[in-house]
Amino acid sequence: MKKLIVLAIVGFLAQLIDGALGMAYGISSTTLLLAFGIAPAVASATIHLSEVATTAASGIAHFKFGNVDKRMLYRLIIPGSIGAFAGACFLSHLPGEIVRPYISAFLLLLGFYVVFRFLFKFKNSETKEARTISVKQSIPLGLIAGFADATGGGGWGPIATPVLLSKKGMTARKVVGTVDTSEFAIAVSATLGFLISLGWGKINFLWVGALVMGGIIAAPIAAWLVRKVPAQLMGILVGGFIILINARTMLNFWVINESYTAPIYGTILLGWAIAVFAGVRKMKADKINKKERRALISNIGRN
């Protein structure tokens, strides 16, 4: 019973993070299952089966709050589903842990770029027609992110979100909502692949139920949160989270002496906090400048 309660809490926190930042449900939940000694394929199958329910709830909530770009959604679903199904079928023969650190190195660089862009080059495009991803760009992105998600127990959000955020004209709220909603199709495809490869017998449905219960409760809260948090701040938060989780993956793979990890994590967290603080100050300054410009234009009009 204690284990089920812990899993429900993990499902709640993982979905809260995933729904608000567009990533980390699979990574957070898989880490816990692997800590329990579950085989990677079974852990990934359990997570994806639970995600069928949590991503459906999250997608409905994001649609309700207007966080979804439908064109981007349709362009991601088909290649992502194909990649996820293929990744699930080949997981037992392909050790996803070997390729994950190299993907993380790429994502780490993207994380730094996302923070830089939202901190220094951000222009609010919510009032304009936001750009969407092209078909040529969506096919490789969907295939790679879907395949990585199934083989690594998580990866759709960590790959798709930073890539989309790194493109000019993409708003953080729409990216997070669209990626999170499209993950329903990825979870369904990966689950079908796992059921064909593993069968029903190796999946613990009590664990799935506990994760689903926590995730469904968190889904509408996360969708509301992503709408309320300013786009610029959301971008900085997402970028920092990308850096942190991918630095952890790389350190666990390449760093033998654990005494080096604490200063590195401390530096990342300090830099993230400084970036958030600078972003908040910049938003306040921009708001004041906007009010001053409006007041000036109003006075000129009266004169």
Coordinates of C-alpha atoms in Angstrom, one line a residue:
M1 CA 0.0 0.0 0.0
K2 CA 2.8 2.4 0.9
K3 CA 4.4 1.7 -2.5
L4 CA 1.1 2.5 -4.3
I5 CA 0.7 5.8 -2.4
V6 CA 4.3 6.8 -3.3
L7 CA 3.6 5.9 -7.0
A8 CA 0.4 8.1 -6.9
I9 CA 2.4 11.0 -5.5
V10 CA 5.1 10.5 -8.1
G11 CA 2.4 10.4 -10.8
F12 CA 0.9 13.7 -9.5
L13 CA 4.3 15.5 -9.4
A14 CA 5.5 14.0 -12.7
Q15 CA 2.3 15.1 -14.5
L16 CA 2.3 18.5 -12.8
I17 CA 5.9 19.1 -14.2
D18 CA 5.1 17.5 -17.5
G19 CA 1.9 19.4 -18.1
A20 CA 3.5 22.8 -17.1
L21 CA 6.9 22.3 -18.8
G22 CA 6.1 19.8 -21.6
M23 CA 8.4 17.1 -20.3
A24 CA 9.6 14.8 -17.6
Y25 CA 6.7 12.5 -16.8
G26 CA 8.4 9.5 -18.3
I27 CA 11.8 10.4 -16.9
S28 CA 10.6 11.0 -13.4
S29 CA 8.4 7.9 -13.3
T30 CA 10.9 5.6 -15.0
T31 CA 13.6 6.6 -12.6
L32 CA 11.5 5.4 -9.7
L33 CA 10.5 2.1 -11.3
L34 CA 14.1 1.3 -12.1
A35 CA 15.0 2.1 -8.5
F36 CA 12.5 -0.7 -7.6
G37 CA 14.5 -3.1 -9.7
I38 CA 12.1 -3.3 -12.6
A39 CA 13.6 -4.2 -16.0
P40 CA 13.8 -1.2 -18.4
A41 CA 11.4 -2.7 -21.0
V42 CA 8.7 -3.4 -18.3
A43 CA 9.2 0.0 -16.6
S44 CA 8.8 1.8 -19.9
A45 CA 5.7 -0.3 -20.8
T46 CA 4.2 0.5 -17.4
I47 CA 4.9 4.2 -17.8
H48 CA 3.5 4.4 -21.3
L49 CA 0.3 2.5 -20.4
S50 CA -0.3 5.0 -17.5
E51 CA 0.4 7.9 -19.9
V52 CA -2.4 6.8 -22.2
A53 CA -4.8 8.0 -19.4
T54 CA -2.8 10.9 -18.0
T55 CA -1.9 12.4 -21.5
A56 CA -5.6 12.2 -22.5
A57 CA -6.6 14.1 -19.4
S58 CA -3.8 16.6 -19.9
G59 CA -4.6 17.0 -23.6
I60 CA -8.3 17.8 -22.9
A61 CA -7.2 20.3 -20.3
H62 CA -4.8 22.0 -22.6
F63 CA -7.4 22.2 -25.4
K64 CA -9.9 23.8 -22.9
F65 CA -7.3 26.5 -21.9
G66 CA -6.3 27.2 -25.5
N67 CA -2.8 25.9 -25.2
V68 CA -2.7 23.7 -28.4
D69 CA -1.6 24.6 -31.9
K70 CA -3.7 22.1 -34.0
R71 CA -1.4 22.3 -37.1
M72 CA 1.7 21.5 -35.1
L73 CA -0.2 18.8 -33.3
Y74 CA -1.2 16.9 -36.5
R75 CA 2.2 17.2 -37.9
L76 CA 3.9 15.7 -34.8
I77 CA 1.4 12.8 -34.2
I78 CA 2.0 10.5 -37.2
P79 CA 5.9 10.4 -37.3
G80 CA 5.9 10.4 -33.5
S81 CA 3.6 7.4 -33.3
I82 CA 5.6 5.5 -35.9
G83 CA 8.9 6.2 -34.0
A84 CA 7.3 5.2 -30.6
F85 CA 6.0 1.9 -32.0
A86 CA 9.3 1.0 -33.5
G87 CA 11.2 2.0 -30.4
A88 CA 8.9 -0.2 -28.2
C89 CA 9.3 -3.2 -30.4
F90 CA 13.1 -2.9 -30.5
L91 CA 13.7 -2.0 -26.9
S92 CA 14.5 -5.5 -25.8
H93 CA 17.3 -5.6 -28.4
L94 CA 18.5 -2.0 -28.3
P95 CA 19.9 -0.7 -25.0
G96 CA 18.5 2.9 -24.8
E97 CA 20.9 3.8 -22.0
I98 CA 23.9 3.8 -24.5
V99 CA 22.5 6.5 -26.8
R100 CA 20.8 8.6 -24.1
P101 CA 23.9 10.5 -22.9
Y102 CA 24.7 11.6 -26.5
I103 CA 21.1 12.8 -27.0
S104 CA 21.4 14.6 -23.6
A105 CA 24.5 16.4 -24.7
F106 CA 22.6 17.8 -27.7
L107 CA 19.6 18.7 -25.5
L108 CA 21.9 20.4 -23.0
L109 CA 23.2 22.8 -25.7
L110 CA 19.6 23.4 -26.8
G111 CA 18.6 24.1 -23.1
F112 CA 21.3 26.9 -22.9
Y113 CA 20.1 28.3 -26.2
V114 CA 16.4 28.3 -25.0
V115 CA 17.4 30.2 -21.8
F116 CA 19.5 32.7 -23.8
R117 CA 16.7 33.3 -26.4
F118 CA 14.0 33.8 -23.8
L119 CA 16.2 35.9 -21.6
F120 CA 17.7 38.2 -24.2
K121 CA 15.9 37.9 -27.5
F122 CA 12.3 37.3 -26.4
K123 CA 9.5 39.1 -28.3
N124 CA 6.0 38.3 -27.2
S125 CA 4.2 36.8 -30.2
E126 CA 1.0 35.9 -28.5
T127 CA -0.8 38.8 -30.2
K128 CA 0.4 37.7 -33.7
E129 CA -0.1 34.6 -35.7
A130 CA 2.5 32.2 -34.2
R131 CA 4.6 30.1 -36.5
T132 CA 4.3 26.4 -36.6
I133 CA 6.7 23.6 -37.6
S134 CA 6.8 22.5 -41.3
V135 CA 6.1 19.0 -42.5
K136 CA 9.8 18.4 -43.4
Q137 CA 10.8 19.4 -39.9
S138 CA 8.1 17.4 -38.1
I139 CA 8.9 14.1 -39.7
P140 CA 12.5 13.6 -38.4
L141 CA 11.7 15.3 -35.1
G142 CA 8.7 13.0 -34.5
L143 CA 10.5 9.9 -35.5
I144 CA 13.5 10.6 -33.3
A145 CA 11.6 11.9 -30.3
G146 CA 9.0 9.0 -30.5
F147 CA 11.8 6.4 -30.8
A148 CA 13.8 7.9 -27.9
D149 CA 10.6 8.1 -25.7
A150 CA 9.9 4.3 -26.1
T151 CA 13.5 3.1 -25.7
G152 CA 14.5 5.4 -22.9
G153 CA 11.2 5.4 -20.9
G154 CA 10.8 9.1 -21.6
G155 CA 12.1 11.5 -24.2
W156 CA 9.2 12.9 -26.2
G157 CA 9.0 16.1 -24.2
P158 CA 12.7 16.5 -23.5
I159 CA 13.4 16.3 -27.3
A160 CA 10.4 17.9 -28.9
T161 CA 9.9 20.8 -26.5
P162 CA 13.5 22.3 -26.7
V163 CA 13.7 21.8 -30.4
L164 CA 10.4 23.6 -30.9
L165 CA 11.2 26.3 -28.4
S166 CA 14.5 27.0 -30.2
K167 CA 12.6 28.1 -33.3
K168 CA 11.7 31.7 -33.7
G169 CA 8.0 32.5 -33.5
M170 CA 7.1 29.6 -31.3
T171 CA 5.4 30.6 -28.1
A172 CA 6.2 28.7 -24.9
R173 CA 2.6 28.1 -23.9
K174 CA 1.6 26.7 -27.3
V175 CA 4.7 24.5 -27.5
V176 CA 4.2 23.0 -24.0
G177 CA 0.5 22.4 -24.6
T178 CA 0.9 20.9 -28.0
V179 CA 3.8 18.6 -27.1
D180 CA 1.9 17.5 -24.0
T181 CA -1.3 16.8 -26.0
S182 CA 0.5 15.0 -28.8
E183 CA 2.0 12.6 -26.3
F184 CA -1.3 10.8 -26.0
A185 CA -0.8 9.3 -29.5
I186 CA 2.9 8.5 -28.7
A187 CA 1.8 6.7 -25.5
V188 CA -0.8 4.6 -27.3
S189 CA 1.6 3.6 -30.1
A190 CA 4.4 2.7 -27.6
T191 CA 1.9 0.7 -25.5
L192 CA 0.8 -1.3 -28.5
G193 CA 4.4 -2.0 -29.4
F194 CA 5.2 -3.2 -25.8
L195 CA 2.1 -5.4 -25.6
I196 CA 3.0 -7.1 -28.9
S197 CA 6.6 -7.6 -27.7
L198 CA 6.1 -8.3 -23.9
G199 CA 2.4 -9.3 -23.5
W200 CA 0.1 -8.3 -20.7
G201 CA 1.5 -10.6 -18.1
K202 CA 4.6 -8.5 -17.2
I203 CA 2.8 -5.3 -16.5
N204 CA 1.7 -4.5 -12.9
F205 CA -1.7 -2.8 -13.3
L206 CA -1.9 -1.7 -9.7
W207 CA 1.2 0.4 -10.4
V208 CA -0.3 1.7 -13.6
G209 CA -3.5 2.6 -11.7
A210 CA -1.6 4.5 -9.0
L211 CA 0.4 6.5 -11.5
V212 CA -2.8 7.3 -13.5
M213 CA -4.7 8.5 -10.4
G214 CA -2.0 11.0 -9.4
G215 CA -1.5 12.1 -13.0
I216 CA -5.2 12.7 -13.7
I217 CA -5.5 14.9 -10.6
A218 CA -2.5 17.0 -11.7
A219 CA -3.4 17.4 -15.4
P220 CA -5.9 20.3 -15.1
I221 CA -3.8 22.1 -12.6
A222 CA -0.8 22.0 -14.9
A223 CA -2.8 23.2 -17.9
W224 CA -4.1 26.1 -15.9
L225 CA -0.6 26.9 -14.6
V226 CA 1.0 27.0 -18.1
R227 CA -1.7 29.6 -19.1
K228 CA -1.0 31.8 -16.1
V229 CA 2.8 31.8 -16.2
P230 CA 4.2 34.5 -18.6
A231 CA 5.6 33.1 -21.8
Q232 CA 9.1 34.6 -21.2
L233 CA 9.3 33.2 -17.7
M234 CA 8.0 29.8 -18.9
G235 CA 10.7 29.7 -21.5
I236 CA 13.5 30.3 -19.0
L237 CA 12.0 27.7 -16.6
V238 CA 11.8 25.1 -19.3
G239 CA 15.3 25.9 -20.5
G240 CA 16.7 25.5 -17.0
F241 CA 14.9 22.3 -16.5
I242 CA 16.2 20.9 -19.8
I243 CA 19.8 21.8 -18.7
L244 CA 19.3 20.2 -15.2
I245 CA 17.8 16.9 -16.3
N246 CA 20.2 16.3 -19.2
A247 CA 23.2 17.3 -17.1
R248 CA 22.1 14.6 -14.6
T249 CA 22.0 12.0 -17.4
M250 CA 25.5 12.9 -18.6
L251 CA 27.0 13.0 -15.1
N252 CA 25.6 9.6 -14.2
F253 CA 27.0 8.2 -17.4
W254 CA 30.4 9.9 -17.6
V255 CA 31.4 11.0 -14.1
I256 CA 32.9 8.3 -11.8
N257 CA 33.8 10.5 -8.8
E258 CA 30.5 11.6 -7.2
S259 CA 32.3 14.4 -5.3
Y260 CA 32.3 16.4 -8.5
T261 CA 28.6 16.3 -9.1
A262 CA 27.4 18.4 -6.2
P263 CA 29.4 21.6 -7.3
I264 CA 28.1 21.1 -10.9
Y265 CA 24.5 20.8 -9.7
G266 CA 25.0 23.8 -7.5
T267 CA 26.4 25.9 -10.3
I268 CA 23.5 24.9 -12.6
L269 CA 20.9 25.7 -10.0
L270 CA 22.5 29.1 -9.2
G271 CA 22.7 30.0 -12.8
W272 CA 19.1 29.0 -13.3
A273 CA 18.0 31.1 -10.3
I274 CA 19.9 34.1 -11.7
A275 CA 18.4 33.7 -15.1
V276 CA 14.9 33.5 -13.6
F277 CA 15.6 36.6 -11.5
A278 CA 16.9 38.5 -14.5
G279 CA 13.9 37.4 -16.6
V280 CA 11.5 38.6 -13.9
R281 CA 13.3 42.0 -13.7
K282 CA 13.3 42.3 -17.5
M283 CA 9.6 41.6 -17.7
K284 CA 8.8 44.2 -15.0
A285 CA 11.0 46.8 -16.9
D286 CA 9.3 46.0 -20.2
K287 CA 5.9 46.4 -18.6
I288 CA 6.8 49.8 -17.1
N289 CA 8.3 50.9 -20.5
K290 CA 5.1 49.8 -22.3
K291 CA 2.9 51.8 -19.8
E292 CA 5.2 54.9 -20.2
R293 CA 4.9 54.6 -24.0
R294 CA 1.1 54.3 -23.9
A295 CA 1.0 57.3 -21.5
L296 CA 3.2 59.3 -23.9
I297 CA 1.1 58.4 -26.9
S298 CA -2.1 59.3 -25.0
N299 CA -0.7 62.7 -24.0
I300 CA 0.4 63.5 -27.6
G301 CA -3.1 62.6 -28.8
R302 CA -4.7 65.0 -26.3
N303 CA -2.4 67.8 -27.3

